[in-house]
JSON list of C-alpha atoms and ligand atoms in Angstrom, two decimals:
[
{"chain": "A", "resi": 97, "resn": "UNK", "atom": "CA", "xyz": [-13.72, -0.32, -17.78]},
{"chain": "A", "resi": 98, "resn": "UNK", "atom": "CA", "xyz": [-12.99, -1.55, -13.96]},
{"chain": "A", "resi": 99, "resn": "UNK", "atom": "CA", "xyz": [-11.47, 1.04, -11.98]},
{"chain": "A", "resi": 100, "resn": "UNK", "atom": "CA", "xyz": [-8.70, -0.33, -8.66]},
{"chain": "A", "resi": 101, "resn": "UNK", "atom": "CA", "xyz": [-8.32, 1.47, -5.53]},
{"chain": "A", "resi": 102, "resn": "UNK", "atom": "CA", "xyz": [-5.20, 0.34, -2.82]},
{"chain": "A", "resi": 103, "resn": "UNK", "atom": "CA", "xyz": [-5.51, 2.04, -0.66]},
{"chain": "A", "resi": 104, "resn": "UNK", "atom": "CA", "xyz": [-3.50, 1.82, 2.35]},
{"chain": "A", "resi": 105, "resn": "UNK", "atom": "CA", "xyz": [-0.44, 3.85, 4.66]},
{"chain": "A", "resi": 106, "resn": "UNK", "atom": "CA", "xyz": [3.02, 2.74, 2.20]},
{"chain": "A", "resi": 107, "resn": "UNK", "atom": "CA", "xyz": [4.59, 4.31, 5.11]},
{"chain": "A", "resi": 108, "resn": "UNK", "atom": "CA", "xyz": [7.33, 2.90, 3.38]},
{"chain": "A", "resi": 109, "resn": "UNK", "atom": "CA", "xyz": [6.59, 0.84, -0.05]},
{"chain": "A", "resi": 110, "resn": "UNK", "atom": "CA", "xyz": [8.24, -2.44, 0.70]},
{"chain": "A", "resi": 111, "resn": "UNK", "atom": "CA", "xyz": [8.56, -4.76, -2.16]},
{"chain": "A", "resi": 112, "resn": "UNK", "atom": "CA", "xyz": [5.40, -6.77, -1.33]},
{"chain": "A", "resi": 113, "resn": "UNK", "atom": "CA", "xyz": [3.09, -3.93, -2.44]},
{"chain": "A", "resi": 114, "resn": "UNK", "atom": "CA", "xyz": [5.55, -3.53, -5.40]},
{"chain": "A", "resi": 115, "resn": "UNK", "atom": "CA", "xyz": [4.51, -6.95, -5.25]},
{"chain": "A", "resi": 116, "resn": "UNK", "atom": "CA", "xyz": [0.88, -6.43, -5.36]},
{"chain": "A", "resi": 117, "resn": "UNK", "atom": "CA", "xyz": [0.61, -3.70, -7.71]},
{"chain": "A", "resi": 118, "resn": "UNK", "atom": "CA", "xyz": [2.13, -5.22, -10.41]},
{"chain": "A", "resi": 119, "resn": "UNK", "atom": "CA", "xyz": [-0.20, -8.58, -10.44]},
{"chain": "A", "resi": 120, "resn": "UNK", "atom": "CA", "xyz": [-3.72, -5.53, -9.57]},
{"chain": "A", "resi": 121, "resn": "UNK", "atom": "CA", "xyz": [-2.32, -3.86, -13.00]},
{"chain": "A", "resi": 122, "resn": "UNK", "atom": "CA", "xyz": [-2.37, -7.37, -14.77]},
{"chain": "A", "resi": 123, "resn": "UNK", "atom": "CA", "xyz": [-6.59, -7.29, -13.04]},
{"chain": "A", "resi": 124, "resn": "UNK", "atom": "CA", "xyz": [-7.93, -4.17, -13.67]},
{"chain": "A", "resi": 125, "resn": "UNK", "atom": "CA", "xyz": [-7.77, -1.29, -16.34]},
{"chain": "A", "resi": 126, "resn": "UNK", "atom": "CA", "xyz": [-6.76, 1.20, -13.17]},
{"chain": "A", "resi": 127, "resn": "UNK", "atom": "CA", "xyz": [-4.76, 0.60, -10.72]},
{"chain": "A", "resi": 128, "resn": "UNK", "atom": "CA", "xyz": [-4.97, 4.38, -8.14]},
{"chain": "A", "resi": 129, "resn": "UNK", "atom": "CA", "xyz": [-2.26, 3.64, -5.53]},
{"chain": "A", "resi": 130, "resn": "UNK", "atom": "CA", "xyz": [-4.08, 5.54, -2.69]},
{"chain": "A", "resi": 131, "resn": "UNK", "atom": "CA", "xyz": [-2.33, 6.78, 0.04]},
{"chain": "A", "resi": 132, "resn": "UNK", "atom": "CA", "xyz": [-4.16, 8.05, 3.28]},
{"chain": "A", "resi": 133, "resn": "UNK", "atom": "CA", "xyz": [-3.40, 10.59, 4.24]},
{"chain": "A", "resi": 134, "resn": "UNK", "atom": "CA", "xyz": [-3.72, 10.21, 8.33]},
{"chain": "A", "resi": 135, "resn": "UNK", "atom": "CA", "xyz": [-1.13, 12.00, 10.38]},
{"chain": "A", "resi": 136, "resn": "UNK", "atom": "CA", "xyz": [-2.48, 10.09, 13.71]},
{"chain": "A", "resi": 137, "resn": "UNK", "atom": "CA", "xyz": [-0.50, 6.97, 12.78]},
{"chain": "A", "resi": 138, "resn": "UNK", "atom": "CA", "xyz": [2.89, 9.97, 12.92]},
{"chain": "A", "resi": 139, "resn": "UNK", "atom": "CA", "xyz": [4.61, 8.00, 9.83]},
{"chain": "A", "resi": 140, "resn": "UNK", "atom": "CA", "xyz": [8.06, 8.42, 9.03]},
{"chain": "A", "resi": 141, "resn": "UNK", "atom": "CA", "xyz": [6.89, 10.29, 5.51]},
{"chain": "A", "resi": 142, "resn": "UNK", "atom": "CA", "xyz": [5.06, 12.36, 4.72]},
{"chain": "A", "resi": 143, "resn": "UNK", "atom": "CA", "xyz": [2.09, 11.88, 2.40]},
{"chain": "A", "resi": 144, "resn": "UNK", "atom": "CA", "xyz": [3.94, 13.75, -1.03]},
{"chain": "A", "resi": 145, "resn": "UNK", "atom": "CA", "xyz": [7.02, 12.13, 0.05]},
{"chain": "A", "resi": 146, "resn": "UNK", "atom": "CA", "xyz": [4.95, 8.52, -0.12]},
{"chain": "A", "resi": 147, "resn": "UNK", "atom": "CA", "xyz": [3.54, 9.16, -3.62]},
{"chain": "A", "resi": 148, "resn": "UNK", "atom": "CA", "xyz": [6.99, 10.81, -4.38]},
{"chain": "A", "resi": 149, "resn": "UNK", "atom": "CA", "xyz": [8.23, 7.03, -4.48]},
{"chain": "A", "resi": 150, "resn": "UNK", "atom": "CA", "xyz": [4.87, 5.40, -5.10]},
{"chain": "A", "resi": 151, "resn": "UNK", "atom": "CA", "xyz": [5.25, 7.13, -8.86]},
{"chain": "A", "resi": 152, "resn": "UNK", "atom": "CA", "xyz": [8.94, 6.70, -9.39]},
{"chain": "A", "resi": 153, "resn": "UNK", "atom": "CA", "xyz": [8.64, 3.19, -8.69]},
{"chain": "A", "resi": 154, "resn": "UNK", "atom": "CA", "xyz": [5.52, 2.26, -10.41]},
{"chain": "A", "resi": 155, "resn": "UNK", "atom": "CA", "xyz": [5.71, 4.80, -13.38]},
{"chain": "A", "resi": 156, "resn": "UNK", "atom": "CA", "xyz": [6.86, 1.63, -15.85]},
{"chain": "A", "resi": 157, "resn": "UNK", "atom": "CA", "xyz": [3.91, -0.22, -14.30]},
{"chain": "A", "resi": 158, "resn": "UNK", "atom": "CA", "xyz": [0.65, 0.56, -17.22]},
{"chain": "A", "resi": 159, "resn": "UNK", "atom": "CA", "xyz": [-2.98, 1.76, -15.59]},
{"chain": "A", "resi": 160, "resn": "UNK", "atom": "CA", "xyz": [-1.26, 2.64, -12.18]},
{"chain": "A", "resi": 161, "resn": "UNK", "atom": "CA", "xyz": [-1.49, 6.06, -11.16]},
{"chain": "A", "resi": 162, "resn": "UNK", "atom": "CA", "xyz": [-0.92, 7.63, -7.57]},
{"chain": "A", "resi": 163, "resn": "UNK", "atom": "CA", "xyz": [-3.35, 8.74, -5.34]},
{"chain": "A", "resi": 164, "resn": "UNK", "atom": "CA", "xyz": [-3.97, 10.39, -1.69]},
{"chain": "A", "resi": 165, "resn": "UNK", "atom": "CA", "xyz": [-7.41, 10.46, 0.31]},
{"chain": "A", "resi": 166, "resn": "UNK", "atom": "CA", "xyz": [-8.40, 11.85, 2.75]},
{"chain": "A", "resi": 167, "resn": "UNK", "atom": "CA", "xyz": [-11.49, 10.47, 4.91]},
{"chain": "A", "resi": 168, "resn": "UNK", "atom": "CA", "xyz": [-13.43, 7.54, 4.07]},
{"chain": "A", "resi": 169, "resn": "UNK", "atom": "CA", "xyz": [-12.17, 5.31, 1.65]},
{"chain": "A", "resi": 170, "resn": "UNK", "atom": "CA", "xyz": [-15.74, 4.31, 0.44]},
{"chain": "A", "resi": 171, "resn": "UNK", "atom": "CA", "xyz": [-15.95, 7.99, -0.58]},
{"chain": "A", "resi": 172, "resn": "UNK", "atom": "CA", "xyz": [-13.17, 8.40, -2.24]},
{"chain": "A", "resi": 173, "resn": "UNK", "atom": "CA", "xyz": [-13.88, 5.35, -4.18]},
{"chain": "A", "resi": 174, "resn": "UNK", "atom": "CA", "xyz": [-17.40, 7.12, -5.11]},
{"chain": "A", "resi": 175, "resn": "UNK", "atom": "CA", "xyz": [-15.42, 10.40, -6.29]},
{"chain": "A", "resi": 176, "resn": "UNK", "atom": "CA", "xyz": [-13.34, 8.09, -8.28]},
{"chain": "A", "resi": 177, "resn": "UNK", "atom": "CA", "xyz": [-15.75, 5.35, -10.22]},
{"chain": "A", "resi": 178, "resn": "UNK", "atom": "CA", "xyz": [-13.49, 2.70, -8.19]},
{"chain": "A", "resi": 179, "resn": "UNK", "atom": "CA", "xyz": [-15.53, -0.73, -7.48]},
{"chain": "A", "resi": 180, "resn": "UNK", "atom": "CA", "xyz": [-12.70, -2.69, -5.85]},
{"chain": "A", "resi": 181, "resn": "UNK", "atom": "CA", "xyz": [-10.73, -2.35, -3.49]},
{"chain": "A", "resi": 182, "resn": "UNK", "atom": "CA", "xyz": [-7.10, -4.09, -3.57]},
{"chain": "A", "resi": 183, "resn": "UNK", "atom": "CA", "xyz": [-5.70, -5.80, -0.19]},
{"chain": "A", "resi": 184, "resn": "UNK", "atom": "CA", "xyz": [-3.06, -8.04, 0.08]},
{"chain": "A", "resi": 185, "resn": "UNK", "atom": "CA", "xyz": [-3.30, -11.12, 2.38]},
{"chain": "A", "resi": 186, "resn": "UNK", "atom": "CA", "xyz": [0.04, -12.16, 4.30]},
{"chain": "A", "resi": 187, "resn": "UNK", "atom": "CA", "xyz": [-0.73, -14.54, 6.65]},
{"chain": "A", "resi": 188, "resn": "UNK", "atom": "CA", "xyz": [-4.24, -15.51, 8.53]},
{"chain": "A", "resi": 189, "resn": "UNK", "atom": "CA", "xyz": [-3.37, -12.85, 10.78]},
{"chain": "A", "resi": 190, "resn": "UNK", "atom": "CA", "xyz": [-3.73, -10.18, 8.56]},
{"chain": "A", "resi": 191, "resn": "UNK", "atom": "CA", "xyz": [-6.81, -11.89, 7.61]},
{"chain": "A", "resi": 192, "resn": "UNK", "atom": "CA", "xyz": [-9.28, -11.37, 10.92]},
{"chain": "A", "resi": 193, "resn": "UNK", "atom": "CA", "xyz": [-8.35, -7.41, 10.05]},
{"chain": "A", "resi": 194, "resn": "UNK", "atom": "CA", "xyz": [-9.19, -6.56, 6.41]},
{"chain": "A", "resi": 195, "resn": "UNK", "atom": "CA", "xyz": [-12.68, -9.32, 6.44]},
{"chain": "A", "resi": 196, "resn": "UNK", "atom": "CA", "xyz": [-13.98, -6.54, 9.50]},
{"chain": "A", "resi": 197, "resn": "UNK", "atom": "CA", "xyz": [-13.20, -3.97, 6.78]},
{"chain": "A", "resi": 198, "resn": "UNK", "atom": "CA", "xyz": [-14.28, -5.20, 3.78]},
{"chain": "A", "resi": 199, "resn": "UNK", "atom": "CA", "xyz": [-17.96, -6.13, 4.93]},
{"chain": "A", "resi": 200, "resn": "UNK", "atom": "CA", "xyz": [-17.32, -2.89, 6.86]},
{"chain": "A", "resi": 201, "resn": "UNK", "atom": "CA", "xyz": [-16.43, -1.15, 3.61]},
{"chain": "A", "resi": 202, "resn": "UNK", "atom": "CA", "xyz": [-19.58, -3.32, 1.51]},
{"chain": "A", "resi": 203, "resn": "UNK", "atom": "CA", "xyz": [-22.22, -1.44, 4.55]},
{"chain": "A", "resi": 204, "resn": "UNK", "atom": "CA", "xyz": [-20.70, 1.58, 3.56]},
{"chain": "A", "resi": 205, "resn": "UNK", "atom": "CA", "xyz": [-21.25, 1.32, -0.21]},
{"chain": "A", "resi": 206, "resn": "UNK", "atom": "CA", "xyz": [-22.62, -1.37, -1.99]},
{"chain": "A", "resi": 207, "resn": "UNK", "atom": "CA", "xyz": [-20.22, -1.21, -5.33]},
{"chain": "A", "resi": 208, "resn": "UNK", "atom": "CA", "xyz": [-17.28, -1.92, -2.89]},
{"chain": "A", "resi": 209, "resn": "UNK", "atom": "CA", "xyz": [-15.92, -5.28, -3.48]},
{"chain": "A", "resi": 210, "resn": "UNK", "atom": "CA", "xyz": [-12.84, -6.67, -1.63]},
{"chain": "A", "resi": 211, "resn": "UNK", "atom": "CA", "xyz": [-10.30, -8.86, -3.69]},
{"chain": "A", "resi": 212, "resn": "UNK", "atom": "CA", "xyz": [-7.88, -10.27, -1.70]},
{"chain": "A", "resi": 213, "resn": "UNK", "atom": "CA", "xyz": [-4.68, -10.95, -3.86]},
{"chain": "A", "resi": 214, "resn": "UNK", "atom": "CA", "xyz": [-1.47, -13.10, -1.90]},
{"chain": "A", "resi": 215, "resn": "UNK", "atom": "CA", "xyz": [2.57, -11.68, -2.46]},
{"chain": "A", "resi": 216, "resn": "UNK", "atom": "CA", "xyz": [4.44, -13.74, -4.41]},
{"chain": "A", "resi": 217, "resn": "UNK", "atom": "CA", "xyz": [6.33, -15.86, -1.43]},
{"chain": "A", "resi": 218, "resn": "UNK", "atom": "CA", "xyz": [9.35, -14.11, -0.86]},
{"chain": "A", "resi": 219, "resn": "UNK", "atom": "CA", "xyz": [7.29, -11.05, 0.93]},
{"chain": "A", "resi": 220, "resn": "UNK", "atom": "CA", "xyz": [4.83, -12.61, 2.57]},
{"chain": "A", "resi": 221, "resn": "UNK", "atom": "CA", "xyz": [7.01, -12.05, 5.96]},
{"chain": "A", "resi": 222, "resn": "UNK", "atom": "CA", "xyz": [7.97, -8.52, 4.77]},
{"chain": "A", "resi": 223, "resn": "UNK", "atom": "CA", "xyz": [5.72, -5.16, 6.03]},
{"chain": "A", "resi": 224, "resn": "UNK", "atom": "CA", "xyz": [6.35, -1.62, 6.16]},
{"chain": "A", "resi": 225, "resn": "UNK", "atom": "CA", "xyz": [6.90, -1.10, 10.14]},
{"chain": "A", "resi": 226, "resn": "UNK", "atom": "CA", "xyz": [9.58, -4.16, 10.10]},
{"chain": "A", "resi": 227, "resn": "UNK", "atom": "CA", "xyz": [12.01, -2.47, 7.70]},
{"chain": "A", "resi": 228, "resn": "UNK", "atom": "CA", "xyz": [11.83, 0.85, 9.26]},
{"chain": "A", "resi": 229, "resn": "UNK", "atom": "CA", "xyz": [13.08, -1.36, 12.49]},
{"chain": "A", "resi": 230, "resn": "UNK", "atom": "CA", "xyz": [15.23, -3.54, 10.74]},
{"chain": "A", "resi": 231, "resn": "UNK", "atom": "CA", "xyz": [16.69, 0.36, 8.97]},
{"chain": "A", "resi": 232, "resn": "UNK", "atom": "CA", "xyz": [17.00, 2.03, 12.02]},
{"chain": "A", "resi": 233, "resn": "UNK", "atom": "CA", "xyz": [18.62, -1.14, 13.61]},
{"chain": "A", "resi": 234, "resn": "UNK", "atom": "CA", "xyz": [21.80, -1.01, 11.03]},
{"chain": "A", "resi": 235, "resn": "UNK", "atom": "CA", "xyz": [20.01, -4.19, 9.42]},
{"chain": "A", "resi": 236, "resn": "UNK", "atom": "CA", "xyz": [20.32, -5.07, 5.44]},
{"chain": "A", "resi": 237, "resn": "UNK", "atom": "CA", "xyz": [16.35, -4.19, 3.94]},
{"chain": "A", "resi": 238, "resn": "UNK", "atom": "CA", "xyz": [18.22, -4.11, -0.27]},
{"chain": "A", "resi": 239, "resn": "UNK", "atom": "CA", "xyz": [16.01, -7.55, -0.90]},
{"chain": "A", "resi": 240, "resn": "UNK", "atom": "CA", "xyz": [12.45, -6.03, 0.31]},
{"chain": "A", "resi": 241, "resn": "UNK", "atom": "CA", "xyz": [12.29, -2.48, -0.85]},
{"chain": "A", "resi": 242, "resn": "UNK", "atom": "CA", "xyz": [13.23, -0.46, -3.63]},
{"chain": "A", "resi": 243, "resn": "UNK", "atom": "CA", "xyz": [16.25, 1.25, -4.49]},
{"chain": "A", "resi": 244, "resn": "UNK", "atom": "CA", "xyz": [14.63, 4.52, -3.97]},
{"chain": "A", "resi": 245, "resn": "UNK", "atom": "CA", "xyz": [13.13, 3.66, -0.94]},
{"chain": "A", "resi": 246, "resn": "UNK", "atom": "CA", "xyz": [16.72, 3.40, 0.80]},
{"chain": "A", "resi": 247, "resn": "UNK", "atom": "CA", "xyz": [18.18, 6.38, -0.60]},
{"chain": "A", "resi": 248, "resn": "UNK", "atom": "CA", "xyz": [15.04, 7.84, 1.07]},
{"chain": "A", "resi": 249, "resn": "UNK", "atom": "CA", "xyz": [15.57, 5.66, 4.01]},
{"chain": "A", "resi": 250, "resn": "UNK", "atom": "CA", "xyz": [18.64, 7.01, 4.35]},
{"chain": "A", "resi": 251, "resn": "UNK", "atom": "CA", "xyz": [18.86, 10.59, 3.83]},
{"chain": "A", "resi": 252, "resn": "UNK", "atom": "CA", "xyz": [16.17, 10.08, 6.86]},
{"chain": "A", "resi": 253, "resn": "UNK", "atom": "CA", "xyz": [18.16, 7.68, 9.08]},
{"chain": "A", "resi": 254, "resn": "UNK", "atom": "CA", "xyz": [21.05, 7.60, 8.12]},
{"chain": "A", "resi": 255, "resn": "UNK", "atom": "CA", "xyz": [23.73, 5.58, 7.01]},
{"chain": "A", "resi": 256, "resn": "UNK", "atom": "CA", "xyz": [25.99, 6.08, 9.54]},
{"chain": "A", "resi": 257, "resn": "UNK", "atom": "CA", "xyz": [25.47, 1.64, 11.32]},
{"chain": "A", "resi": 258, "resn": "UNK", "atom": "CA", "xyz": [25.00, 0.48, 7.12]},
{"chain": "B", "resi": 345, "resn": "LIG", "atom": "O1", "xyz": [-2.56, 0.03, 4.64]},
{"chain": "B", "resi": 345, "resn": "LIG", "atom": "P1", "xyz": [-2.79, -0.16, 6.01]},
{"chain": "B", "resi": 345, "resn": "LIG", "atom": "O2", "xyz": [-1.75, 1.08, 6.85]},
{"chain": "B", "resi": 345, "resn": "LIG", "atom": "O3", "xyz": [-2.75, -1.39, 6.67]},
{"chain": "B", "resi": 345, "resn": "LIG", "atom": "O4", "xyz": [-4.03, 0.85, 5.62]},
{"chain": "B", "resi": 345, "resn": "LIG", "atom": "C1", "xyz": [-5.35, 0.88, 6.51]},
{"chain": "B", "resi": 345, "resn": "LIG", "atom": "C2", "xyz": [-6.75, 1.56, 5.00]},
{"chain": "B", "resi": 345, "resn": "LIG", "atom": "C3", "xyz": [-6.03, 2.38, 4.90]},
{"chain": "B", "resi": 345, "resn": "LIG", "atom": "C4", "xyz": [-6.92, 0.52, 3.47]},
{"chain": "B", "resi": 345, "resn": "LIG", "atom": "C5", "xyz": [-7.45, 1.72, 6.01]},
{"chain": "B", "resi": 345, "resn": "LIG", "atom": "O5", "xyz": [-7.31, 1.96, 7.35]},
{"chain": "B", "resi": 345, "resn": "LIG", "atom": "C6", "xyz": [-8.51, 2.96, 5.10]},
{"chain": "B", "resi": 345, "resn": "LIG", "atom": "O6", "xyz": [-9.67, 2.80, 4.49]},
{"chain": "B", "resi": 345, "resn": "LIG", "atom": "N1", "xyz": [-9.10, 4.41, 5.94]},
{"chain": "B", "resi": 345, "resn": "LIG", "atom": "C7", "xyz": [-9.66, 5.05, 4.99]},
{"chain": "B", "resi": 345, "resn": "LIG", "atom": "C8", "xyz": [-10.83, 5.25, 6.35]},
{"chain": "B", "resi": 345, "resn": "LIG", "atom": "C9", "xyz": [-12.00, 4.64, 6.17]},
{"chain": "B", "resi": 345, "resn": "LIG", "atom": "O7", "xyz": [-12.70, 4.13, 5.28]},
{"chain": "B", "resi": 345, "resn": "LIG", "atom": "N2", "xyz": [-12.22, 3.83, 7.28]},
{"chain": "B", "resi": 345, "resn": "LIG", "atom": "C10", "xyz": [-13.48, 2.83, 7.31]},
{"chain": "B", "resi": 345, "resn": "LIG", "atom": "C11", "xyz": [-12.76, 1.41, 6.73]},
{"chain": "B", "resi": 345, "resn": "LIG", "atom": "S1", "xyz": [-13.64, -0.32, 7.16]}
]
């Protein structure tokens, strides 16, 4: 059985993340979508809220589970018997940081193999950071995030400007 981890901040989940999750679910027996508990990043949504959104939006995708972790990703992988890290790569600019992480994770745990996946082309410019910024400034992000995320953004930031 191949168990993959798809780690990230998911603050919040975007359609790009969801696209990668769907693609990964076709390749691996189990995909552990794993939210990093890192309060240092001052997230908009709590870990529990992000996990809830992920769970709602992935409930129909077989083999997908939602988890959270603290500390090193490789320690979470060891605990979970996972041997693959899935990361989405959008543009060349993502590559340098992702290469460093992949090599560091392999150095720390030889059993960690990183697989880079490319999202559908319409999501290659989508990021959680930009979604939050555009929504906050009154822009329409309905085609970029799932409906439950729009509801969560509206509840957090209000809909007055829309
Ligand atoms: O979606 P993000 O914020 O780019 O995800 C980054 C993440 C969570 C994959 C990365 O920060 C991570 O794995 N953090 C856990 C701590 C760790 O293992 N650090 C060393 C990795 S090289």
